[in-house]
PDB file of C-alpha atoms and ligand atoms in Angstrom:
ATOM      1  CA  MET L   1      14.660  21.992  -2.784  1.00 59.00           C
ATOM      2  CA  ARG L   2      17.261  19.440  -3.857  1.00 59.00           C
ATOM      3  CA  ASP L   3      19.139  19.909  -0.587  1.00 59.00           C
ATOM      4  CA  PRO L   4      18.113  17.020   1.700  1.00 59.00           C
ATOM      5  CA  ASP L   5      18.756  19.276   4.704  1.00 67.00           C
ATOM      6  CA  THR L   6      15.859  21.451   3.580  1.00 84.00           C
ATOM      7  CA  VAL L   7      12.854  19.393   4.579  1.00 94.00           C
ATOM      8  CA  PRO L   8       9.602  21.337   4.153  1.00 96.00           C
ATOM      9  CA  ASP L   9       6.962  21.535   6.831  1.00 97.00           C
ATOM     10  CA  ILE L  10       3.928  19.393   6.021  1.00 98.00           C
ATOM     11  CA  ARG L  11       1.687  22.136   7.446  1.00 97.00           C
ATOM     12  CA  ASP L  12       2.561  24.373   4.476  1.00 97.00           C
ATOM     13  CA  PHE L  13       0.495  22.117   2.170  1.00 98.00           C
ATOM     14  CA  ARG L  14      -3.270  21.803   1.778  1.00 97.00           C
ATOM     15  CA  ARG L  15      -3.754  18.744  -0.414  1.00 98.00           C
ATOM     16  CA  VAL L  16      -1.389  15.941   0.420  1.00 98.00           C
ATOM     17  CA  VAL L  17      -1.185  12.458  -1.076  1.00 98.00           C
ATOM     18  CA  PHE L  18       0.876   9.775   0.624  1.00 98.00           C
ATOM     19  CA  PHE L  19       1.699   7.060  -1.898  1.00 98.00           C
ATOM     20  CA  THR L  20       2.902   4.016   0.009  1.00 98.00           C
ATOM     21  CA  GLY L  21       4.463   0.623  -0.668  1.00 96.00           C
ATOM     22  CA  ALA L  22       5.721  -2.346   1.277  1.00 94.00           C
ATOM     23  CA  GLY L  23       8.578  -0.318   2.854  1.00 95.00           C
ATOM     24  CA  MET L  24       5.930   1.701   4.758  1.00 97.00           C
ATOM     25  CA  SER L  25       5.084  -1.414   6.756  1.00 97.00           C
ATOM     26  CA  ALA L  26       8.611  -2.854   6.996  1.00 95.00           C
ATOM     27  CA  GLU L  27       9.124  -1.303  10.444  1.00 97.00           C
ATOM     28  CA  SER L  28       5.907  -2.985  11.586  1.00 97.00           C
ATOM     29  CA  GLY L  29       7.477  -6.323  10.720  1.00 94.00           C
ATOM     30  CA  VAL L  30       5.479  -7.005   7.526  1.00 91.00           C
ATOM     31  CA  PRO L  31       7.845  -8.583   5.000  1.00 76.00           C
ATOM     32  CA  THR L  32       8.484  -6.623   1.786  1.00 73.00           C
ATOM     33  CA  TYR L  33       8.243  -8.265  -1.645  1.00 67.00           C
ATOM     34  CA  ARG L  34      11.771  -7.734  -2.747  1.00 62.00           C
ATOM     35  CA  GLY L  35      14.992  -7.274  -0.834  1.00 58.00           C
ATOM     36  CA  GLN L  36      16.019  -9.090   2.295  1.00 58.00           C
ATOM     37  CA  GLY L  37      13.314 -11.381   3.659  1.00 57.00           C
ATOM     38  CA  GLY L  38      11.122 -10.626   0.613  1.00 59.00           C
ATOM     39  CA  ILE L  39       8.174 -13.011   0.467  1.00 59.00           C
ATOM     40  CA  TRP L  40       8.650 -14.046  -3.180  1.00 55.00           C
ATOM     41  CA  LYS L  41      12.120 -15.257  -2.316  1.00 54.00           C
ATOM     42  CA  GLN L  42      10.449 -18.030  -0.289  1.00 63.00           C
ATOM     43  CA  TYR L  43       7.289 -18.692  -2.347  1.00 65.00           C
ATOM     44  CA  ASP L  44       6.721 -19.218  -6.030  1.00 74.00           C
ATOM     45  CA  TYR L  45       3.962 -16.721  -6.881  1.00 72.00           C
ATOM     46  CA  ALA L  46       2.694 -18.862  -9.756  1.00 75.00           C
ATOM     47  CA  SER L  47       1.619 -21.452  -7.177  1.00 80.00           C
ATOM     48  CA  TYR L  48       0.026 -19.056  -4.680  1.00 84.00           C
ATOM     49  CA  ALA L  49      -0.910 -15.651  -6.048  1.00 88.00           C
ATOM     50  CA  CYS L  50      -2.682 -15.846  -9.360  1.00 92.00           C
ATOM     51  CA  GLN L  51      -6.145 -16.818 -10.579  1.00 95.00           C
ATOM     52  CA  ASP L  52      -4.863 -20.019 -12.238  1.00 95.00           C
ATOM     53  CA  ALA L  53      -3.411 -21.244  -8.949  1.00 95.00           C
ATOM     54  CA  PHE L  54      -6.688 -20.467  -7.156  1.00 96.00           C
ATOM     55  CA  ASP L  55      -8.777 -22.252  -9.804  1.00 96.00           C
ATOM     56  CA  ALA L  56      -6.491 -25.299  -9.617  1.00 96.00           C
ATOM     57  CA  ASP L  57      -6.309 -25.588  -5.837  1.00 95.00           C
ATOM     58  CA  PRO L  58      -8.241 -22.991  -3.775  1.00 96.00           C
ATOM     59  CA  ALA L  59      -7.477 -24.716  -0.460  1.00 96.00           C
ATOM     60  CA  LYS L  60      -3.731 -24.449  -1.064  1.00 94.00           C
ATOM     61  CA  VAL L  61      -4.017 -20.767  -1.986  1.00 95.00           C
ATOM     62  CA  TRP L  62      -6.118 -20.144   1.147  1.00 96.00           C
ATOM     63  CA  ASP L  63      -3.470 -21.854   3.305  1.00 93.00           C
ATOM     64  CA  PHE L  64      -0.908 -19.424   1.958  1.00 92.00           C
ATOM     65  CA  HIS L  65      -3.182 -16.409   2.478  1.00 93.00           C
ATOM     66  CA  ASN L  66      -4.035 -17.552   5.986  1.00 95.00           C
ATOM     67  CA  TYR L  67      -0.306 -17.682   6.662  1.00 91.00           C
ATOM     68  CA  ARG L  68       0.019 -14.070   5.420  1.00 91.00           C
ATOM     69  CA  ARG L  69      -3.057 -13.011   7.454  1.00 95.00           C
ATOM     70  CA  LYS L  70      -1.490 -14.483  10.565  1.00 94.00           C
ATOM     71  CA  LEU L  71       1.804 -12.643   9.967  1.00 91.00           C
ATOM     72  CA  VAL L  72       0.036  -9.314   9.456  1.00 95.00           C
ATOM     73  CA  ALA L  73      -2.443  -9.790  12.328  1.00 96.00           C
ATOM     74  CA  ALA L  74       0.540  -9.999  14.660  1.00 96.00           C
ATOM     75  CA  CYS L  75       1.900  -6.628  13.426  1.00 97.00           C
ATOM     76  CA  GLU L  76       0.993  -3.178  14.696  1.00 98.00           C
ATOM     77  CA  PRO L  77       0.893   0.096  12.747  1.00 98.00           C
ATOM     78  CA  ASN L  78       4.201   1.944  13.220  1.00 98.00           C
ATOM     79  CA  ALA L  79       4.877   5.575  14.124  1.00 98.00           C
ATOM     80  CA  GLY L  80       4.864   6.502  10.416  1.00 98.00           C
ATOM     81  CA  HIS L  81       1.346   5.141   9.912  1.00 98.00           C
ATOM     82  CA  GLY L  82       0.380   7.126  13.006  1.00 98.00           C
ATOM     83  CA  LEU L  83       1.825  10.393  11.651  1.00 98.00           C
ATOM     84  CA  ILE L  84      -0.018   9.972   8.351  1.00 98.00           C
ATOM     85  CA  ALA L  85      -3.280   9.452  10.229  1.00 98.00           C
ATOM     86  CA  ARG L  86      -2.509  12.577  12.321  1.00 98.00           C
ATOM     87  CA  CYS L  87      -2.012  14.574   9.121  1.00 98.00           C
ATOM     88  CA  GLU L  88      -5.530  13.699   8.014  1.00 98.00           C
ATOM     89  CA  GLU L  89      -6.853  15.274  11.207  1.00 97.00           C
ATOM     90  CA  ALA L  90      -4.618  18.332  11.012  1.00 97.00           C
ATOM     91  CA  LEU L  91      -4.650  19.257   7.292  1.00 97.00           C
ATOM     92  CA  PRO L  92      -7.572  20.072   4.979  1.00 96.00           C
ATOM     93  CA  HIS L  93      -7.171  17.179   2.494  1.00 98.00           C
ATOM     94  CA  VAL L  94      -5.078  14.078   2.992  1.00 98.00           C
ATOM     95  CA  THR L  95      -5.367  10.924   0.899  1.00 98.00           C
ATOM     96  CA  VAL L  96      -3.446   7.674   1.163  1.00 98.00           C
ATOM     97  CA  VAL L  97      -2.934   5.739  -2.057  1.00 98.00           C
ATOM     98  CA  THR L  98      -1.364   2.448  -1.130  1.00 98.00           C
ATOM     99  CA  GLN L  99      -0.036  -0.654  -2.818  1.00 96.00           C
ATOM    100  CA  ASN L 100      -0.180  -2.411   0.530  1.00 97.00           C
ATOM    101  CA  ILE L 101      -2.821  -4.970   1.355  1.00 97.00           C
ATOM    102  CA  ASP L 102      -2.144  -5.104   5.092  1.00 97.00           C
ATOM    103  CA  GLY L 103      -4.777  -2.593   6.329  1.00 98.00           C
ATOM    104  CA  LEU L 104      -2.264  -0.922   8.669  1.00 98.00           C
ATOM    105  CA  HIS L 105      -3.111   2.622   7.504  1.00 98.00           C
ATOM    106  CA  GLN L 106      -6.741   2.076   8.502  1.00 98.00           C
ATOM    107  CA  ARG L 107      -5.732   0.478  11.779  1.00 98.00           C
ATOM    108  CA  ALA L 108      -3.655   3.598  12.542  1.00 98.00           C
ATOM    109  CA  GLY L 109      -6.729   5.774  11.948  1.00 98.00           C
ATOM    110  CA  SER L 110      -6.449   6.880   8.305  1.00 98.00           C
ATOM    111  CA  ARG L 111      -9.894   7.141   6.727  1.00 98.00           C
ATOM    112  CA  THR L 112      -9.290   8.129   3.107  1.00 98.00           C
ATOM    113  CA  VAL L 113      -7.324   5.152   1.822  1.00 98.00           C
ATOM    114  CA  HIS L 114      -7.334   3.857  -1.760  1.00 98.00           C
ATOM    115  CA  GLU L 115      -5.995   0.303  -1.879  1.00 98.00           C
ATOM    116  CA  LEU L 116      -4.641  -0.212  -5.392  1.00 97.00           C
ATOM    117  CA  HIS L 117      -3.875  -3.879  -4.851  1.00 96.00           C
ATOM    118  CA  GLY L 118      -6.856  -4.803  -2.707  1.00 97.00           C
ATOM    119  CA  SER L 119      -6.872  -6.017   0.876  1.00 98.00           C
ATOM    120  CA  LEU L 120      -5.855  -9.116   2.743  1.00 96.00           C
ATOM    121  CA  TRP L 121      -8.924  -8.535   4.909  1.00 98.00           C
ATOM    122  CA  ARG L 122     -11.516  -8.472   2.131  1.00 98.00           C
ATOM    123  CA  VAL L 123     -12.846 -11.462   0.206  1.00 98.00           C
ATOM    124  CA  ARG L 124     -15.156 -11.690  -2.763  1.00 97.00           C
ATOM    125  CA  CYS L 125     -17.342 -14.192  -4.566  1.00 97.00           C
ATOM    126  CA  GLY L 126     -19.049 -12.943  -7.729  1.00 93.00           C
ATOM    127  CA  ASP L 127     -20.321  -9.433  -6.887  1.00 91.00           C
ATOM    128  CA  GLU L 128     -20.396 -10.085  -3.144  1.00 96.00           C
ATOM    129  CA  ARG L 129     -17.651  -8.575  -1.000  1.00 95.00           C
ATOM    130  CA  LEU L 130     -17.050  -9.198   2.688  1.00 96.00           C
ATOM    131  CA  LEU L 131     -14.610  -7.764   5.232  1.00 96.00           C
ATOM    132  CA  SER L 132     -13.306 -10.488   7.484  1.00 96.00           C
ATOM    133  CA  PHE L 133     -10.592 -10.310  10.095  1.00 95.00           C
ATOM    134  CA  ASP L 134     -10.744 -14.037  10.884  1.00 95.00           C
ATOM    135  CA  VAL L 135      -7.427 -15.858  11.056  1.00 95.00           C
ATOM    136  CA  PRO L 136      -7.485 -18.501   9.740  1.00 94.00           C
ATOM    137  CA  PHE L 137     -10.286 -17.731   7.288  1.00 96.00           C
ATOM    138  CA  GLU L 138     -12.495 -20.619   6.166  1.00 94.00           C
ATOM    139  CA  GLY L 139     -12.549 -19.937   2.417  1.00 96.00           C
ATOM    140  CA  ARG L 140     -15.201 -22.461   1.460  1.00 97.00           C
ATOM    141  CA  ARG L 141     -18.750 -21.083   1.736  1.00 96.00           C
ATOM    142  CA  ALA L 142     -21.811 -22.912   2.979  1.00 95.00           C
ATOM    143  CA  ASP L 143     -23.023 -23.119  -0.655  1.00 95.00           C
ATOM    144  CA  GLY L 144     -19.834 -24.993  -1.623  1.00 95.00           C
ATOM    145  CA  ARG L 145     -18.275 -22.104  -3.560  1.00 97.00           C
ATOM    146  CA  TRP L 146     -15.056 -20.405  -2.435  1.00 98.00           C
ATOM    147  CA  TRP L 147     -14.406 -16.881  -1.291  1.00 98.00           C
ATOM    148  CA  ARG L 148     -11.476 -15.459  -3.212  1.00 97.00           C
ATOM    149  CA  PRO L 149      -9.028 -13.086  -1.484  1.00 97.00           C
ATOM    150  CA  ASP L 150      -9.887  -9.572  -2.793  1.00 97.00           C
ATOM    151  CA  ILE L 151      -6.283  -8.958  -3.737  1.00 96.00           C
ATOM    152  CA  VAL L 152      -4.932  -7.928  -7.113  1.00 95.00           C
ATOM    153  CA  TRP L 153      -2.908 -10.997  -7.992  1.00 94.00           C
ATOM    154  CA  PHE L 154      -0.328 -11.334 -10.725  1.00 89.00           C
ATOM    155  CA  GLY L 155      -2.164 -11.024 -14.038  1.00 92.00           C
ATOM    156  CA  ASP L 156      -5.260  -9.307 -12.513  1.00 95.00           C
ATOM    157  CA  ALA L 157      -6.432  -5.865 -13.567  1.00 94.00           C
ATOM    158  CA  LEU L 158      -6.605  -3.051 -11.016  1.00 95.00           C
ATOM    159  CA  ARG L 159     -10.103  -1.828 -10.086  1.00 95.00           C
ATOM    160  CA  ALA L 160     -11.119   1.073 -12.318  1.00 96.00           C
ATOM    161  CA  ASP L 161     -12.939   2.952  -9.515  1.00 97.00           C
ATOM    162  CA  VAL L 162      -9.886   2.757  -7.232  1.00 97.00           C
ATOM    163  CA  ILE L 163      -7.547   3.991  -9.973  1.00 97.00           C
ATOM    164  CA  GLN L 164      -9.911   6.831 -10.808  1.00 97.00           C
ATOM    165  CA  ALA L 165     -10.154   8.002  -7.194  1.00 98.00           C
ATOM    166  CA  SER L 166      -6.361   7.760  -6.843  1.00 98.00           C
ATOM    167  CA  VAL L 167      -5.673   9.694 -10.043  1.00 97.00           C
ATOM    168  CA  GLU L 168      -8.116  12.416  -9.023  1.00 98.00           C
ATOM    169  CA  ALA L 169      -6.408  12.859  -5.650  1.00 98.00           C
ATOM    170  CA  ILE L 170      -2.925  12.858  -7.192  1.00 98.00           C
ATOM    171  CA  GLU L 171      -3.803  15.336  -9.940  1.00 97.00           C
ATOM    172  CA  ARG L 172      -5.196  17.777  -7.375  1.00 97.00           C
ATOM    173  CA  CYS L 173      -2.500  17.524  -4.705  1.00 98.00           C
ATOM    174  CA  ASP L 174       0.087  20.168  -3.895  1.00 98.00           C
ATOM    175  CA  LEU L 175       2.386  17.659  -2.151  1.00 98.00           C
ATOM    176  CA  LEU L 176       2.982  14.036  -3.045  1.00 98.00           C
ATOM    177  CA  VAL L 177       5.051  11.918  -0.666  1.00 98.00           C
ATOM    178  CA  SER L 178       6.067   8.501  -1.972  1.00 98.00           C
ATOM    179  CA  ILE L 179       7.146   6.132   0.793  1.00 98.00           C
ATOM    180  CA  GLY L 180       8.773   2.706   0.671  1.00 96.00           C
ATOM    181  CA  THR L 181       8.056   1.628  -2.868  1.00 95.00           C
ATOM    182  CA  SER L 182      10.591   0.155  -5.284  1.00 90.00           C
ATOM    183  CA  ALA L 183       8.531   1.700  -8.140  1.00 88.00           C
ATOM    184  CA  VAL L 184       8.835  -1.336 -10.368  1.00 86.00           C
ATOM    185  CA  VAL L 185       5.264  -2.709 -10.198  1.00 81.00           C
ATOM    186  CA  TYR L 186       3.132  -1.214 -12.982  1.00 83.00           C
ATOM    187  CA  PRO L 187       0.769   0.521 -13.432  1.00 84.00           C
ATOM    188  CA  ALA L 188       1.008   1.651  -9.780  1.00 86.00           C
ATOM    189  CA  ALA L 189       4.584   2.869 -10.223  1.00 88.00           C
ATOM    190  CA  GLN L 190       3.645   5.557 -12.715  1.00 89.00           C
ATOM    191  CA  LEU L 191       0.766   7.087 -10.728  1.00 95.00           C
ATOM    192  CA  PRO L 192       2.836   9.413  -8.494  1.00 95.00           C
ATOM    193  CA  LEU L 193       4.370  10.981 -11.585  1.00 94.00           C
ATOM    194  CA  LEU L 194       0.978  12.504 -12.451  1.00 96.00           C
ATOM    195  CA  ALA L 195       1.555  14.912  -9.579  1.00 97.00           C
ATOM    196  CA  ARG L 196       4.476  16.402 -11.479  1.00 92.00           C
ATOM    197  CA  ARG L 197       2.190  17.505 -14.322  1.00 88.00           C
ATOM    198  CA  ALA L 198      -0.107  19.085 -11.763  1.00 88.00           C
ATOM    199  CA  GLY L 199       2.825  21.128 -10.425  1.00 95.00           C
ATOM    200  CA  ALA L 200       2.922  19.505  -6.987  1.00 98.00           C
ATOM    201  CA  THR L 201       6.010  19.265  -4.814  1.00 98.00           C
ATOM    202  CA  MET L 202       7.258  15.669  -4.853  1.00 98.00           C
ATOM    203  CA  ILE L 203       9.176  13.940  -2.077  1.00 98.00           C
ATOM    204  CA  GLU L 204      10.466  10.371  -2.067  1.00 98.00           C
ATOM    205  CA  ILE L 205      11.177   8.560   1.201  1.00 98.00           C
ATOM    206  CA  ASN L 206      13.229   5.402   0.763  1.00 97.00           C
ATOM    207  CA  PRO L 207      16.591   4.257   2.122  1.00 96.00           C
ATOM    208  CA  ASP L 208      17.537   3.310  -1.459  1.00 95.00           C
ATOM    209  CA  GLU L 209      17.414   5.007  -4.821  1.00 96.00           C
ATOM    210  CA  THR L 210      14.604   3.867  -7.151  1.00 95.00           C
ATOM    211  CA  PRO L 211      14.173   3.983 -10.950  1.00 94.00           C
ATOM    212  CA  VAL L 212      12.012   7.123 -10.588  1.00 94.00           C
ATOM    213  CA  SER L 213      14.051   9.002  -7.963  1.00 96.00           C
ATOM    214  CA  ASP L 214      15.055  11.630 -10.548  1.00 95.00           C
ATOM    215  CA  ALA L 215      11.427  12.722 -10.906  1.00 94.00           C
ATOM    216  CA  TYR L 216      11.324  13.894  -7.267  1.00 96.00           C
ATOM    217  CA  ASP L 217      12.174  17.337  -5.941  1.00 97.00           C
ATOM    218  CA  LEU L 218      13.599  15.864  -2.771  1.00 97.00           C
ATOM    219  CA  CYS L 219      14.726  12.333  -1.885  1.00 97.00           C
ATOM    220  CA  LEU L 220      14.934  11.574   1.798  1.00 97.00           C
ATOM    221  CA  ARG L 221      17.195   8.572   2.232  1.00 97.00           C
ATOM    222  CA  GLY L 222      16.058   6.978   5.450  1.00 97.00           C
ATOM    223  CA  THR L 223      13.284   4.949   6.971  1.00 98.00           C
ATOM    224  CA  ALA L 224       9.600   5.839   6.778  1.00 98.00           C
ATOM    225  CA  THR L 225       9.312   6.587  10.499  1.00 98.00           C
ATOM    226  CA  ASP L 226      12.435   8.787  10.704  1.00 98.00           C
ATOM    227  CA  MET L 227      11.736  10.763   7.560  1.00 98.00           C
ATOM    228  CA  LEU L 228       8.018  11.238   8.266  1.00 98.00           C
ATOM    229  CA  GLY L 229       9.103  12.428  11.695  1.00 98.00           C
ATOM    230  CA  ARG L 230      11.126  15.199  10.004  1.00 97.00           C
ATOM    231  CA  LEU L 231       8.382  16.144   7.555  1.00 98.00           C
ATOM    232  CA  CYS L 232       5.693  16.189  10.248  1.00 97.00           C
ATOM    233  CA  ARG L 233       7.883  17.717  12.984  1.00 96.00           C
ATOM    234  CA  ASN L 234       5.485  20.569  13.700  1.00 94.00           C
ATOM    235  CA  LEU L 235       2.230  18.614  13.949  1.00 91.00           C
ATOM    236  CA  ASP L 236       0.857  18.864  17.494  1.00 74.00           C
TER     237      ASP L 236
HETATM  238  P1  LIG O 301       8.822  -3.656  -2.718  1.00 86.98           P
HETATM  239  O1  LIG O 301       8.972  -4.757  -1.753  1.00 86.98           O
HETATM  240  O2  LIG O 301       9.056  -3.873  -4.160  1.00 86.98           O
HETATM  241  O3  LIG O 301       9.828  -2.482  -2.276  1.00 86.98           O
HETATM  242  C1  LIG O 301       9.929  -2.039  -0.955  1.00 86.98           C
HETATM  243  C2  LIG O 301      10.691  -0.727  -0.936  1.00 86.98           C
HETATM  244  O4  LIG O 301      10.682  -0.245   0.388  1.00 86.98           O
HETATM  245  C3  LIG O 301      12.147  -0.844  -1.380  1.00 86.98           C
HETATM  246  O5  LIG O 301      12.421   0.160  -2.344  1.00 86.98           O
HETATM  247  C4  LIG O 301      12.933  -0.600  -0.085  1.00 86.98           C
HETATM  248  O6  LIG O 301      14.150   0.098  -0.331  1.00 86.98           O
HETATM  249  C5  LIG O 301      11.965   0.254   0.702  1.00 86.98           C
HETATM  250  N1  LIG O 301      12.087   0.161   2.161  1.00 86.98           N
HETATM  251  C6  LIG O 301      12.511  -0.910   2.904  1.00 86.98           C
HETATM  252  N2  LIG O 301      12.455  -0.617   4.213  1.00 86.98           N
HETATM  253  C7  LIG O 301      11.973   0.660   4.311  1.00 86.98           C
HETATM  254  C8  LIG O 301      11.675   1.529   5.395  1.00 86.98           C
HETATM  255  N3  LIG O 301      11.859   1.157   6.671  1.00 86.98           N
HETATM  256  N4  LIG O 301      11.185   2.767   5.120  1.00 86.98           N
HETATM  257  C9  LIG O 301      10.990   3.167   3.838  1.00 86.98           C
HETATM  258  N5  LIG O 301      11.272   2.389   2.773  1.00 86.98           N
HETATM  259  C10 LIG O 301      11.748   1.153   3.003  1.00 86.98           C
HETATM  260  O7  LIG O 301       7.409  -2.980  -2.426  1.00 86.98           O
HETATM  261  P2  LIG O 301       6.370  -2.259  -3.392  1.00 86.98           P
HETATM  262  O8  LIG O 301       7.024  -1.233  -4.238  1.00 86.98           O
HETATM  263  O9  LIG O 301       5.203  -1.888  -2.540  1.00 86.98           O
HETATM  264  O10 LIG O 301       6.028  -3.517  -4.345  1.00 86.98           O
HETATM  265  C11 LIG O 301       5.109  -3.909  -4.774  1.00 86.98           C
HETATM  266  C12 LIG O 301       4.130  -4.926  -4.152  1.00 86.98           C
HETATM  267  O11 LIG O 301       4.321  -5.474  -2.894  1.00 86.98           O
HETATM  268  C13 LIG O 301       2.813  -4.262  -4.054  1.00 86.98           C
HETATM  269  O12 LIG O 301       2.087  -4.829  -5.098  1.00 86.98           O
HETATM  270  C14 LIG O 301       2.167  -4.695  -2.743  1.00 86.98           C
HETATM  271  O13 LIG O 301       0.847  -5.131  -2.993  1.00 86.98           O
HETATM  272  C15 LIG O 301       3.020  -5.827  -2.335  1.00 86.98           C
HETATM  273  N6  LIG O 301       3.271  -6.070  -0.918  1.00 86.98           N
HETATM  274  C16 LIG O 301       2.532  -5.481   0.075  1.00 86.98           C
HETATM  275  C17 LIG O 301       2.854  -5.721   1.406  1.00 86.98           C
HETATM  276  C18 LIG O 301       2.005  -5.102   2.491  1.00 86.98           C
HETATM  277  O14 LIG O 301       0.787  -5.035   2.367  1.00 86.98           O
HETATM  278  N7  LIG O 301       2.623  -4.620   3.562  1.00 86.98           N
HETATM  279  C19 LIG O 301       3.945  -6.488   1.736  1.00 86.98           C
HETATM  280  C20 LIG O 301       4.674  -7.095   0.692  1.00 86.98           C
HETATM  281  C21 LIG O 301       4.314  -6.856  -0.633  1.00 86.98           C
END
């Protein structure tokens, strides 16, 4: 299936995992990390996206996250998010494993979503977690402590329960579709490769080649919406 003109029909698969990165949301207007307009080109992560920065100046970190919340709140899920949500209705088992924190898969209607890097819309303080769609979000609590964005920042560990659920879905899938990830952020980057061991068909959707492109059976060089449109062409 190396021929890019031979795009399979998503309906021929029973257990599908969509593994998504920032490129999935690029057509919704959410900036990617790297590449043109990438957010870390404008901001120094050491000052805004790590525990040390938060401990030193929580208000400053919240200002930055409120800025990101505002950007994402103004964005809508794109046609690709919509097709993935449709797949979950039409096929027996569909799981989204995402590196994105924007919540756009859920807003499009996807229900089984594992967020490897947390969510811009969830906050935590000790063991307490809260979903909040407020923009701006008032990070300081009534008891004087601060809510922390429930995002995996630089230097943070990924949540063991989220990794476990993701690995289980990937090891049992018969089709893995990786979309819009540069595959350079570890350990997330290596997860899709577990599908290979399980004998699944692997498809990469990305306008550019990535360091793991060779591991895929088929690389569709185009945007998430166009290429998902081809893969899902026969969904009603
Ligand atoms: P990345 O920014 O490193 O790479 C984005 C990839 O998407 C690139 O390979 C690019 O070629 C591709 N791409 C660009 N436009 C595309 C399109 N229209 N369709 C398909 N692919 C397209 O993103 P990453 O690999 O997800 O990097 C890691 C980190 O970025 C993650 O940790 C994630 O938490 C964080 N992040 C998330 C968001 C979000 O929630 N939307 C936004 C920025 C960064």
